[in-house]
Amino acid sequence: MNSTAQADRYDAIIIGGGVAGLSAAQSLGRALRRTLILDAAEPRNRFARQMHNVLGHDGTPPAELVSRGLAEAQRYGVERLTAGVHRVRDSTRADSVDGTGARELVVTLDSGVQLFTRSVIAASGLTDELPPIPGLAEHWGSSVLHCPYCHGWEFRGQRLAVLATSPMQLHQAQLLRQWSDRLTYFSAGAGELPAETLQRLQARGVVVEPTPVKQVLGDGTHVTGVVLEDSRTIALDAIFTAGRLIPRDGYLRDLGLEREETMVGSFVKVDAMGQTSHERIWAAGNVAAPMATVPASMGMGSFAGAAANGALVNEEFDLAAAGKNQ
């Protein structure tokens, strides 16, 4: 199903309805732009009961903040559609029906419906692909965690562990020692530790366990421990780990956008205002910055929305100067 009706043409389409996308939407809505949010309704932090280190919203459930943000954006005329996006491409002359000379992008939904827009903001986040250890994913967001700053306070002084998936978790182990002196570092995923590193961890009382974890145990709500491959059981209250970070940006694949190779994978490259290598596409939040927290993602979204509006303003003056109706 293709649509070229004016009703399906937007100043901006935002892909993703989390805090980055909603912040962009609020900037654009307040700038009187016809804006549509396309939201698959699968935010990365949907597994967490509360957010922390979010000034003014400490302890707020993530869904509650999103609900408030959507209501605010809708007050400025922002529209929202629950839908997945299959592809974004540049429009062709055959696509255009408005006659102004303005260039557009075509956004194809998973359903096959096509929407037309003068700009796109990718804010679709990422997916955490956890190690295939039985019991690990079942406790993700409650007592299998990734961020000490987000969850360390709640588990301070308790029996904590870091499950290494790469050498990068060494930093996480050192960091978590700040919140508890009962810390075990399961190091198998990081490979053999140098003697100096081992001594450094042990000097602060960190227990280093090289035997791989076979299974995560729980009581239905929280982690209670792990079973190692040698059948030993270790009692725990929470596990910190890191999965493989996979940006949800497949719909941009045909555009050939510049990417950045980071320590945690390949991500779309953006400038300080979130603009990609495409003049009409911006990206904000974890889809472009995998380590961005909720406040950082909100700031990125706000900047991207303002930058997209600025680009549209310039285009409108260019078209008017050229004698086009705009």
GROMACS .gro file of C-alpha atoms in nm:
model
  326
    1MET     CA    1   0.000   0.000   0.000
    2ASN     CA    2   0.153   0.330  -0.109
    3SER     CA    3   0.028   0.672  -0.007
    4THR     CA    4   0.117   1.010  -0.153
    5ALA     CA    5  -0.167   1.206   0.005
    6GLN     CA    6  -0.073   1.531   0.172
    7ALA     CA    7  -0.206   1.383   0.496
    8ASP     CA    8   0.088   1.142   0.494
    9ARG     CA    9   0.356   1.410   0.449
   10TYR     CA   10   0.541   1.538   0.754
   11ASP     CA   11   0.805   1.791   0.842
   12ALA     CA   12   0.971   1.529   1.063
   13ILE     CA   13   0.927   1.161   1.138
   14ILE     CA   14   1.087   1.035   1.457
   15ILE     CA   15   1.159   0.662   1.471
   16GLY     CA   16   1.141   0.559   1.836
   17GLY     CA   17   0.918   0.680   2.118
   18GLY     CA   18   1.156   0.666   2.413
   19VAL     CA   19   1.305   0.967   2.593
   20ALA     CA   20   1.533   1.064   2.302
   21GLY     CA   21   1.253   1.053   2.047
   22LEU     CA   22   1.005   1.232   2.272
   23SER     CA   23   1.255   1.507   2.350
   24ALA     CA   24   1.310   1.559   1.977
   25ALA     CA   25   0.934   1.558   1.925
   26GLN     CA   26   0.879   1.823   2.189
   27SER     CA   27   1.137   2.053   2.026
   28LEU     CA   28   0.976   2.007   1.685
   29GLY     CA   29   0.618   2.035   1.809
   30ARG     CA   30   0.695   2.361   1.984
   31ALA     CA   31   0.847   2.482   1.657
   32LEU     CA   32   0.510   2.426   1.486
   33ARG     CA   33   0.638   2.134   1.280
   34ARG     CA   34   0.407   1.855   1.171
   35THR     CA   35   0.575   1.567   1.350
   36LEU     CA   36   0.503   1.194   1.369
   37ILE     CA   37   0.653   0.947   1.616
   38LEU     CA   38   0.674   0.589   1.493
   39ASP     CA   39   0.713   0.369   1.798
   40ALA     CA   40   0.759  -0.008   1.812
   41ALA     CA   41   0.687   0.018   2.188
   42GLU     CA   42   0.995  -0.182   2.291
   43PRO     CA   43   1.213   0.061   2.491
   44ARG     CA   44   1.547  -0.070   2.610
   45ASN     CA   45   1.472   0.005   2.977
   46ARG     CA   46   1.127  -0.158   2.980
   47PHE     CA   47   1.265  -0.434   3.203
   48ALA     CA   48   1.361  -0.191   3.482
   49ARG     CA   49   1.111  -0.099   3.753
   50GLN     CA   50   1.265   0.241   3.827
   51MET     CA   51   1.507   0.497   3.684
   52HIS     CA   52   1.783   0.655   3.889
   53ASN     CA   53   2.028   0.940   3.833
   54VAL     CA   54   1.753   1.124   3.645
   55LEU     CA   55   1.725   1.461   3.816
   56GLY     CA   56   1.371   1.535   3.930
   57HIS     CA   57   1.255   1.183   3.835
   58ASP     CA   58   1.463   0.960   4.065
   59GLY     CA   59   1.275   0.637   4.128
   60THR     CA   60   1.019   0.700   3.853
   61PRO     CA   61   0.917   0.393   3.648
   62PRO     CA   62   1.045   0.433   3.289
   63ALA     CA   63   0.699   0.386   3.141
   64GLU     CA   64   0.565   0.669   3.355
   65LEU     CA   65   0.824   0.916   3.226
   66VAL     CA   66   0.750   0.812   2.867
   67SER     CA   67   0.378   0.853   2.925
   68ARG     CA   68   0.428   1.204   3.064
   69GLY     CA   69   0.659   1.295   2.776
   70LEU     CA   70   0.414   1.171   2.514
   71ALA     CA   71   0.130   1.371   2.669
   72GLU     CA   72   0.348   1.682   2.664
   73ALA     CA   73   0.448   1.631   2.300
   74GLN     CA   74   0.089   1.571   2.197
   75ARG     CA   75  -0.011   1.905   2.347
   76TYR     CA   76   0.202   2.059   2.072
   77GLY     CA   77   0.030   1.860   1.797
   78VAL     CA   78   0.280   1.573   1.772
   79GLU     CA   79   0.122   1.254   1.636
   80ARG     CA   80   0.213   0.899   1.733
   81LEU     CA   81   0.169   0.565   1.557
   82THR     CA   82   0.259   0.223   1.694
   83ALA     CA   83   0.450   0.073   1.404
   84GLY     CA   84   0.779  -0.081   1.305
   85VAL     CA   85   0.990   0.075   1.029
   86HIS     CA   86   1.126  -0.139   0.748
   87ARG     CA   87   1.321   0.113   0.543
   88VAL     CA   88   1.410   0.480   0.497
   89ARG     CA   89   1.516   0.598   0.151
   90ASP     CA   90   1.554   0.917  -0.047
   91SER     CA   91   1.248   1.004  -0.251
   92THR     CA   92   1.255   1.006  -0.631
   93ARG     CA   93   1.091   1.254  -0.868
   94ALA     CA   94   0.807   1.005  -0.915
   95ASP     CA   95   0.734   1.016  -0.543
   96SER     CA   96   0.693   1.391  -0.523
   97VAL     CA   97   0.348   1.546  -0.554
   98ASP     CA   98   0.377   1.874  -0.363
   99GLY     CA   99   0.550   2.069  -0.642
  100THR     CA  100   0.759   2.289  -0.411
  101GLY     CA  101   1.094   2.142  -0.502
  102ALA     CA  102   1.155   2.036  -0.142
  103ARG     CA  103   1.342   1.710  -0.115
  104GLU     CA  104   1.192   1.432   0.093
  105LEU     CA  105   1.254   1.095   0.249
  106VAL     CA  106   1.026   0.794   0.216
  107VAL     CA  107   0.965   0.591   0.532
  108THR     CA  108   0.824   0.243   0.466
  109LEU     CA  109   0.655   0.073   0.760
  110ASP     CA  110   0.670  -0.301   0.824
  111SER     CA  111   0.310  -0.309   0.701
  112GLY     CA  112   0.418  -0.171   0.363
  113VAL     CA  113   0.260   0.171   0.413
  114GLN     CA  114   0.478   0.458   0.289
  115LEU     CA  115   0.502   0.796   0.459
  116PHE     CA  116   0.682   1.105   0.330
  117THR     CA  117   0.887   1.345   0.539
  118ARG     CA  118   1.134   1.628   0.503
  119SER     CA  119   1.351   1.494   0.786
  120VAL     CA  120   1.402   1.182   0.997
  121ILE     CA  121   1.531   1.147   1.351
  122ALA     CA  122   1.642   0.794   1.439
  123ALA     CA  123   1.584   0.733   1.809
  124SER     CA  124   1.513   0.361   1.806
  125GLY     CA  125   1.769   0.260   2.066
  126LEU     CA  126   1.948  -0.072   2.087
  127THR     CA  127   1.905  -0.431   2.198
  128ASP     CA  128   2.109  -0.599   2.473
  129GLU     CA  129   2.196  -0.951   2.357
  130LEU     CA  130   2.286  -1.135   2.678
  131PRO     CA  131   2.508  -1.443   2.707
  132PRO     CA  132   2.301  -1.765   2.664
  133ILE     CA  133   2.326  -1.868   3.029
  134PRO     CA  134   2.002  -2.021   3.168
  135GLY     CA  135   1.836  -1.786   3.417
  136LEU     CA  136   2.031  -1.476   3.315
  137ALA     CA  137   1.780  -1.310   3.081
  138GLU     CA  138   1.489  -1.397   3.311
  139HIS     CA  139   1.625  -1.158   3.575
  140TRP     CA  140   1.739  -0.882   3.338
  141GLY     CA  141   1.643  -0.543   3.478
  142SER     CA  142   1.559  -0.666   3.829
  143SER     CA  143   1.877  -0.823   3.965
  144VAL     CA  144   2.079  -0.886   3.648
  145LEU     CA  145   2.193  -0.535   3.569
  146HIS     CA  146   2.434  -0.334   3.355
  147CYS     CA  147   2.488   0.006   3.520
  148PRO     CA  148   2.631   0.061   3.871
  149TYR     CA  149   2.520   0.424   3.867
  150CYS     CA  150   2.164   0.320   3.786
  151HIS     CA  151   2.136   0.030   4.032
  152GLY     CA  152   2.437   0.028   4.266
  153TRP     CA  153   2.266   0.215   4.551
  154GLU     CA  154   1.978  -0.033   4.564
  155PHE     CA  155   2.220  -0.325   4.610
  156ARG     CA  156   2.481  -0.149   4.825
  157GLY     CA  157   2.655  -0.377   5.073
  158GLN     CA  158   2.500  -0.690   4.928
  159ARG     CA  159   2.653  -0.996   4.762
  160LEU     CA  160   2.735  -0.871   4.414
  161ALA     CA  161   2.903  -1.023   4.112
  162VAL     CA  162   3.033  -0.909   3.779
  163LEU     CA  163   2.992  -1.161   3.500
  164ALA     CA  164   3.259  -1.080   3.242
  165THR     CA  165   3.167  -1.103   2.875
  166SER     CA  166   3.484  -0.927   2.763
  167PRO     CA  167   3.793  -0.763   2.917
  168MET     CA  168   3.588  -0.441   2.945
  169GLN     CA  169   3.409  -0.580   3.252
  170LEU     CA  170   3.727  -0.534   3.453
  171HIS     CA  171   3.637  -0.166   3.482
  172GLN     CA  172   3.288  -0.263   3.597
  173ALA     CA  173   3.434  -0.487   3.868
  174GLN     CA  174   3.657  -0.210   3.999
  175LEU     CA  175   3.368   0.034   3.991
  176LEU     CA  176   3.126  -0.190   4.181
  177ARG     CA  177   3.370  -0.227   4.467
  178GLN     CA  178   3.254   0.124   4.560
  179TRP     CA  179   2.907  -0.012   4.645
  180SER     CA  180   2.996  -0.339   4.818
  181ASP     CA  181   3.294  -0.516   4.973
  182ARG     CA  182   3.127  -0.852   4.895
  183LEU     CA  183   3.209  -0.872   4.528
  184THR     CA  184   3.292  -1.167   4.302
  185TYR     CA  185   3.437  -1.124   3.955
  186PHE     CA  186   3.355  -1.416   3.722
  187SER     CA  187   3.646  -1.369   3.487
  188ALA     CA  188   3.607  -1.655   3.235
  189GLY     CA  189   3.459  -1.427   2.970
  190ALA     CA  190   3.758  -1.194   2.994
  191GLY     CA  191   4.022  -1.460   2.944
  192GLU     CA  192   4.322  -1.520   3.168
  193LEU     CA  193   4.402  -1.223   3.389
  194PRO     CA  194   4.756  -1.088   3.414
  195ALA     CA  195   4.912  -1.139   3.758
  196GLU     CA  196   4.919  -0.763   3.815
  197THR     CA  197   4.545  -0.731   3.745
  198LEU     CA  198   4.464  -1.024   3.971
  199GLN     CA  199   4.667  -0.875   4.254
  200ARG     CA  200   4.499  -0.538   4.205
  201LEU     CA  201   4.150  -0.685   4.242
  202GLN     CA  202   4.243  -0.901   4.539
  203ALA     CA  203   4.404  -0.605   4.715
  204ARG     CA  204   4.055  -0.455   4.743
  205GLY     CA  205   3.895  -0.781   4.854
  206VAL     CA  206   3.742  -0.875   4.519
  207VAL     CA  207   3.705  -1.252   4.482
  208VAL     CA  208   3.816  -1.362   4.136
  209GLU     CA  209   3.644  -1.680   4.013
  210PRO     CA  210   3.777  -1.816   3.679
  211THR     CA  211   3.533  -2.109   3.653
  212PRO     CA  212   3.256  -2.032   3.400
  213VAL     CA  213   2.900  -1.977   3.519
  214LYS     CA  214   2.667  -2.258   3.409
  215GLN     CA  215   2.333  -2.132   3.541
  216VAL     CA  216   2.181  -1.837   3.725
  217LEU     CA  217   1.950  -1.925   4.013
  218GLY     CA  218   1.654  -1.720   4.133
  219ASP     CA  219   1.346  -1.724   4.352
  220GLY     CA  220   1.112  -1.600   4.080
  221THR     CA  221   1.183  -1.235   4.154
  222HIS     CA  222   1.554  -1.193   4.221
  223VAL     CA  223   1.881  -1.372   4.166
  224THR     CA  224   1.981  -1.596   4.455
  225GLY     CA  225   2.307  -1.734   4.317
  226VAL     CA  226   2.485  -1.914   4.036
  227VAL     CA  227   2.593  -2.267   3.957
  228LEU     CA  228   2.944  -2.301   3.814
  229GLU     CA  229   3.053  -2.554   3.556
  230ASP     CA  230   3.227  -2.753   3.829
  231SER     CA  231   2.886  -2.776   4.010
  232ARG     CA  232   2.974  -2.538   4.290
  233THR     CA  233   2.702  -2.293   4.395
  234ILE     CA  234   2.773  -1.933   4.496
  235ALA     CA  235   2.504  -1.729   4.671
  236LEU     CA  236   2.444  -1.380   4.529
  237ASP     CA  237   2.196  -1.093   4.544
  238ALA     CA  238   2.267  -0.930   4.207
  239ILE     CA  239   2.479  -0.976   3.896
  240PHE     CA  240   2.617  -0.698   3.679
  241THR     CA  241   2.710  -0.783   3.323
  242ALA     CA  242   2.704  -0.650   2.967
  243GLY     CA  243   2.546  -0.804   2.662
  244ARG     CA  244   2.631  -0.745   2.299
  245LEU     CA  245   2.493  -0.404   2.203
  246ILE     CA  246   2.301  -0.414   1.877
  247PRO     CA  247   2.171  -0.080   1.744
  248ARG     CA  248   1.818  -0.095   1.608
  249ASP     CA  249   1.903   0.088   1.286
  250GLY     CA  250   1.847  -0.170   1.013
  251TYR     CA  251   1.595   0.058   0.842
  252LEU     CA  252   1.885   0.294   0.755
  253ARG     CA  253   2.097   0.024   0.590
  254ASP     CA  254   2.033   0.129   0.229
  255LEU     CA  255   2.146   0.489   0.282
  256GLY     CA  256   2.516   0.415   0.330
  257LEU     CA  257   2.550   0.640   0.634
  258GLU     CA  258   2.894   0.684   0.788
  259ARG     CA  259   2.949   0.464   1.092
  260GLU     CA  260   3.182   0.468   1.387
  261GLU     CA  261   3.358   0.158   1.516
  262THR     CA  262   3.351   0.171   1.896
  263MET     CA  263   3.464  -0.065   2.170
  264VAL     CA  264   3.109  -0.202   2.185
  265GLY     CA  265   3.026  -0.222   1.816
  266SER     CA  266   2.943  -0.025   1.503
  267PHE     CA  267   2.712   0.277   1.540
  268VAL     CA  268   2.586   0.554   1.313
  269LYS     CA  269   2.824   0.849   1.324
  270VAL     CA  270   2.672   1.181   1.434
  271ASP     CA  271   2.797   1.532   1.501
  272ALA     CA  272   2.742   1.738   1.816
  273MET     CA  273   2.381   1.811   1.715
  274GLY     CA  274   2.304   1.453   1.617
  275GLN     CA  275   2.327   1.494   1.240
  276THR     CA  276   2.438   1.189   1.044
  277SER     CA  277   2.627   1.200   0.714
  278HIS     CA  278   2.287   1.247   0.545
  279GLU     CA  279   2.165   1.606   0.536
  280ARG     CA  280   1.809   1.510   0.636
  281ILE     CA  281   1.873   1.243   0.899
  282TRP     CA  282   1.963   1.287   1.265
  283ALA     CA  283   2.013   1.024   1.536
  284ALA     CA  284   1.976   1.052   1.912
  285GLY     CA  285   2.000   0.827   2.216
  286ASN     CA  286   2.142   0.477   2.232
  287VAL     CA  287   2.103   0.412   1.858
  288ALA     CA  288   2.401   0.646   1.812
  289ALA     CA  289   2.551   0.665   2.163
  290PRO     CA  290   2.539   0.322   2.330
  291MET     CA  291   2.656   0.447   2.670
  292ALA     CA  292   2.412   0.739   2.691
  293THR     CA  293   2.199   0.745   3.006
  294VAL     CA  294   1.839   0.867   3.021
  295PRO     CA  295   1.936   1.234   3.083
  296ALA     CA  296   2.201   1.222   2.810
  297SER     CA  297   1.953   1.069   2.564
  298MET     CA  298   1.699   1.338   2.647
  299GLY     CA  299   1.957   1.608   2.576
  300MET     CA  300   2.060   1.444   2.248
  301GLY     CA  301   1.697   1.426   2.139
  302SER     CA  302   1.633   1.789   2.221
  303PHE     CA  303   1.940   1.897   2.022
  304ALA     CA  304   1.849   1.676   1.725
  305GLY     CA  305   1.496   1.816   1.713
  306ALA     CA  306   1.623   2.173   1.720
  307ALA     CA  307   1.885   2.096   1.454
  308ALA     CA  308   1.627   1.936   1.225
  309ASN     CA  309   1.400   2.239   1.263
  310GLY     CA  310   1.693   2.471   1.186
  311ALA     CA  311   1.768   2.281   0.867
  312LEU     CA  312   1.404   2.305   0.760
  313VAL     CA  313   1.401   2.679   0.831
  314ASN     CA  314   1.706   2.729   0.607
  315GLU     CA  315   1.550   2.522   0.331
  316GLU     CA  316   1.229   2.726   0.343
  317PHE     CA  317   1.422   3.050   0.298
  318ASP     CA  318   1.624   2.896   0.013
  319LEU     CA  319   1.305   2.786  -0.164
  320ALA     CA  320   1.136   3.124  -0.111
  321ALA     CA  321   1.439   3.304  -0.249
  322ALA     CA  322   1.424   3.078  -0.554
  323GLY     CA  323   1.059   3.168  -0.611
  324LYS     CA  324   0.909   2.845  -0.479
  325ASN     CA  325   0.597   2.854  -0.264
  326GLN     CA  326   0.692   2.747   0.087
   0.00000   0.00000   0.00000
